[in-house]
Tab-separated table of C-alpha atoms in Angstrom:
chain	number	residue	atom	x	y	z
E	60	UNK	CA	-7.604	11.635	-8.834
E	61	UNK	CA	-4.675	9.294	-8.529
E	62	UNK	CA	-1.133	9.620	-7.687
E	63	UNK	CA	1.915	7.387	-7.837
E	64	UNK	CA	4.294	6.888	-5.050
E	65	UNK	CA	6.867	9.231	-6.455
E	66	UNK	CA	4.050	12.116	-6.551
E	67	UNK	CA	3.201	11.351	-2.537
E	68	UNK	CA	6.806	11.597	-1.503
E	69	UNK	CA	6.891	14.717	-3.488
E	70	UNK	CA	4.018	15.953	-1.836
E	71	UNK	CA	4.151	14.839	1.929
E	72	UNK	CA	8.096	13.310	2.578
E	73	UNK	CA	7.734	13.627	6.121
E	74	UNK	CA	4.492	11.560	6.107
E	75	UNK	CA	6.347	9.349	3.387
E	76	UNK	CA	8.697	8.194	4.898
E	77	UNK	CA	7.013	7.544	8.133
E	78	UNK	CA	4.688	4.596	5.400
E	79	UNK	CA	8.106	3.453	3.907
E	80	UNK	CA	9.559	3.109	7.353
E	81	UNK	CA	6.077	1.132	8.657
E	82	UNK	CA	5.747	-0.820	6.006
E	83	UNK	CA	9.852	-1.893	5.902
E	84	UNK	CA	9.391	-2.843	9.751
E	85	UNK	CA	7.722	-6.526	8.227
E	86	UNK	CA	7.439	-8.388	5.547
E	87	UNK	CA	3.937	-9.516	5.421
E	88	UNK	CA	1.249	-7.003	5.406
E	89	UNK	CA	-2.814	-7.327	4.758
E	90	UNK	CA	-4.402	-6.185	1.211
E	91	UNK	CA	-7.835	-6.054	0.903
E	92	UNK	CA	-9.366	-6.681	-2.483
E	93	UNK	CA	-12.957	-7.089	-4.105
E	94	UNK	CA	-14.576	-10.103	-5.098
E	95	UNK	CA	-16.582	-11.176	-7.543
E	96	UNK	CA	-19.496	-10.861	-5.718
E	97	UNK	CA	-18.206	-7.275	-4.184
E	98	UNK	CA	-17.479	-8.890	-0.913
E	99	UNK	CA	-13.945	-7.968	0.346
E	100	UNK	CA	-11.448	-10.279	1.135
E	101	UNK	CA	-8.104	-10.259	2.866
E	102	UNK	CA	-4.502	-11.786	2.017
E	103	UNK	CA	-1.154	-11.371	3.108
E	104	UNK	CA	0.996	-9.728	0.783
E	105	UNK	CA	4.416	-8.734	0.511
E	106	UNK	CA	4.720	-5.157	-0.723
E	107	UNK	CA	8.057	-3.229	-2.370
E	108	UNK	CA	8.980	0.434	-2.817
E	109	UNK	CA	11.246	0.820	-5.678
E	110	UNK	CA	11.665	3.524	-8.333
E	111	UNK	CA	9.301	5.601	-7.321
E	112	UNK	CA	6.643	3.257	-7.143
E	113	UNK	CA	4.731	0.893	-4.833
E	114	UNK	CA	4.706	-2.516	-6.109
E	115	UNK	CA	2.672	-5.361	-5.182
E	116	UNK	CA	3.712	-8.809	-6.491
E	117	UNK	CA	1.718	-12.020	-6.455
E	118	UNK	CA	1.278	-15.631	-7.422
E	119	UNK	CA	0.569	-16.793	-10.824
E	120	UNK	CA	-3.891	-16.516	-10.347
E	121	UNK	CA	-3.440	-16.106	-6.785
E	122	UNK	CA	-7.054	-14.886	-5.403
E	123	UNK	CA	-6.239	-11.667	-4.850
E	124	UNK	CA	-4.706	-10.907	-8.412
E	125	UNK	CA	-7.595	-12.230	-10.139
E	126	UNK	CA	-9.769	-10.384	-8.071
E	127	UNK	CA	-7.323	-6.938	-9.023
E	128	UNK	CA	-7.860	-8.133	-12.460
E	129	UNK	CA	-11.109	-7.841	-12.274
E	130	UNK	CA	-11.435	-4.606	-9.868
E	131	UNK	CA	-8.331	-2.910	-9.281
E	132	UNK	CA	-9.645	-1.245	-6.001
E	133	UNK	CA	-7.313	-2.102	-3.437
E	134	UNK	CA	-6.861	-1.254	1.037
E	135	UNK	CA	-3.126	-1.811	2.407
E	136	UNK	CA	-2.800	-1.722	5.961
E	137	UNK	CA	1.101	-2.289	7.029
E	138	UNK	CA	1.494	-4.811	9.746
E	139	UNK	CA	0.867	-3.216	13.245
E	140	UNK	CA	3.643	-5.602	15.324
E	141	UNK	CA	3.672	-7.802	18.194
E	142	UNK	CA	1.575	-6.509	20.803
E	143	UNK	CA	-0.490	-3.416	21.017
E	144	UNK	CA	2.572	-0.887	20.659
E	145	UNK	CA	2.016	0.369	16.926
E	146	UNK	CA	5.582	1.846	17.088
E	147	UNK	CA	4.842	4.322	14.293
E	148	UNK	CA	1.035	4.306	13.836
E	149	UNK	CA	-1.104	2.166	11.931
E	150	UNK	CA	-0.594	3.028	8.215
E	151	UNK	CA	-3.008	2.526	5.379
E	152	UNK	CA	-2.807	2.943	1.911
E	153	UNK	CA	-6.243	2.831	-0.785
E	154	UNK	CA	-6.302	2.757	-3.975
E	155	UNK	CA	-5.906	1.062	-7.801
E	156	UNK	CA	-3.287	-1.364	-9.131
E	157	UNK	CA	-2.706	-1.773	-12.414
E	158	UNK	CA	-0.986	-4.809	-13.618
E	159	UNK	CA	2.338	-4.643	-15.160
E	160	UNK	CA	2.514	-6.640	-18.399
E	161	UNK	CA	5.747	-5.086	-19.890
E	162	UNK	CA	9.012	-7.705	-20.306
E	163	UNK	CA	11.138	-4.567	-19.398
E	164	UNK	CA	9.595	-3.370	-16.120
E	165	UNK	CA	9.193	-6.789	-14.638
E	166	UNK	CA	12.768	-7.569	-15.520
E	167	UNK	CA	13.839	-4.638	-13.548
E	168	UNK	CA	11.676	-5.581	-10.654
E	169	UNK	CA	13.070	-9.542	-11.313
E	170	UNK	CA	16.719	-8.450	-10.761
E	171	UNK	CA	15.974	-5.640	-7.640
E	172	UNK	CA	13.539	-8.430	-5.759
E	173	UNK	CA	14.160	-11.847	-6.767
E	174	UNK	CA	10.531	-13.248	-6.788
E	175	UNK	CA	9.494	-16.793	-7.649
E	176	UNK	CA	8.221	-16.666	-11.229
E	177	UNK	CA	5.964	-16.425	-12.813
E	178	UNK	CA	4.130	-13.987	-10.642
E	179	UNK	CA	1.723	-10.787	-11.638
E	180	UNK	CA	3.206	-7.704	-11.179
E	181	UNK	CA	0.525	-4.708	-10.049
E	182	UNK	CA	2.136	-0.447	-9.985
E	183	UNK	CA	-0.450	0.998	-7.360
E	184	UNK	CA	-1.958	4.550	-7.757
E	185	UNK	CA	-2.888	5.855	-4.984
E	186	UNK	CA	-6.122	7.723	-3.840
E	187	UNK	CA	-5.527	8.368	0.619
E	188	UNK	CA	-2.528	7.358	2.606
E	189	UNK	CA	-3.999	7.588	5.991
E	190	UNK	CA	-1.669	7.636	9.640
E	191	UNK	CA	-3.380	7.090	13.434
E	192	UNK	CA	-1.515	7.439	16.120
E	193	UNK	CA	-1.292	8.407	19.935
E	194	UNK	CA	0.494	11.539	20.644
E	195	UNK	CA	1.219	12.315	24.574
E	196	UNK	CA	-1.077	9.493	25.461
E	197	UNK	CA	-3.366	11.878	25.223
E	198	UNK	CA	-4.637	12.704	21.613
E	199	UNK	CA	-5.672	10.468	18.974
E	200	UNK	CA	-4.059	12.062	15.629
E	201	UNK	CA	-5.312	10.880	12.164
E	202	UNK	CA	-3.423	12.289	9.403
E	203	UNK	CA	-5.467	11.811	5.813
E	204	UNK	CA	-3.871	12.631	2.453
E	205	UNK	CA	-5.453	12.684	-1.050
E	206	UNK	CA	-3.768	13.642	-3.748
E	207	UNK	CA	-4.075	16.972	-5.361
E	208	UNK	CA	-4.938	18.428	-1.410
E	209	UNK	CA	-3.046	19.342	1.398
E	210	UNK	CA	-2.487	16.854	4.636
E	211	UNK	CA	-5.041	16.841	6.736
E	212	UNK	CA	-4.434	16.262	10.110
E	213	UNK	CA	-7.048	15.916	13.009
E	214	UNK	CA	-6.456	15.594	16.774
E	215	UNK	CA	-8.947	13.676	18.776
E	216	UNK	CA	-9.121	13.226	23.065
């Protein structure tokens, strides 16, 4: 099961906009995609929140869009900051993107983000959001959502 960004706010807004708010702290951020050979890789990647979707945006047969292409599994971790500080937790999101062919929808995106063109244009669905951090200094929290079930949240010493 698969939800789009609009669905997860809808569903956890609290836990929402704590991603939105980790993932706006940067610009650069780390995807993790498949290769051909099922080995993962890792690229920086700029990611955007717009219309009720998360968008990820790439060069014209960049590495990582022709590996998306090919197997649209996908890992997001936002970037964690200077230091060891995490202000926020460290935020991950998994799961497919699908690329966006359609003149319309990339022309929106065009005018709302201004990338270099030409560029792929991938609409994620998600499958877990997932936040750690340290509460108190004492407790390791994980919270784990899925959609189509409640958050999960689990305290660890």
């Amino acid at each position: 099961m698969t939800a789009n960004w609009a669905a997860f706010v809808t569903a956890e807004p609290d836990l929402a906009g704590t991603v939105e708010k980790r993932f706006g702290a940067y610009t650069h951020h780390i995807l993790a995609t498949l290769r051909k050979d099922g080995s993962p890789r890792t690229s920086g990647l700029e990611v955007r929140f717009l219309n009720g979707e998360l968008w990820l945006g790439m060069m014209p047969d960049s590495l990582k869009a022709l590996d998306l292409r090919r197997d649209p599994r996908f890992a997001l971790q936002a970037n964690p900051g200077e230091g060891t500080g995490m202000g926020g937790g460290d935020v991950r999101i998994s799961g497919r993107a699908v690329e966006v062919d359609d003149v319309e929808t990339k022309a929106g995106y065009v005018e709302e983000v201004e990338p270099p063109e030409p560029f792929h244009l991938f609409r994620t669905e998600l499958t877990e959001v997932v936040r750690t951090y340290v509460e108190d200094d004492t407790y390791l929290v994980v919270q784990i959502w899925t959609p189509g079930t409640p958050l999960r949240t689990i305290k660890r010493t």
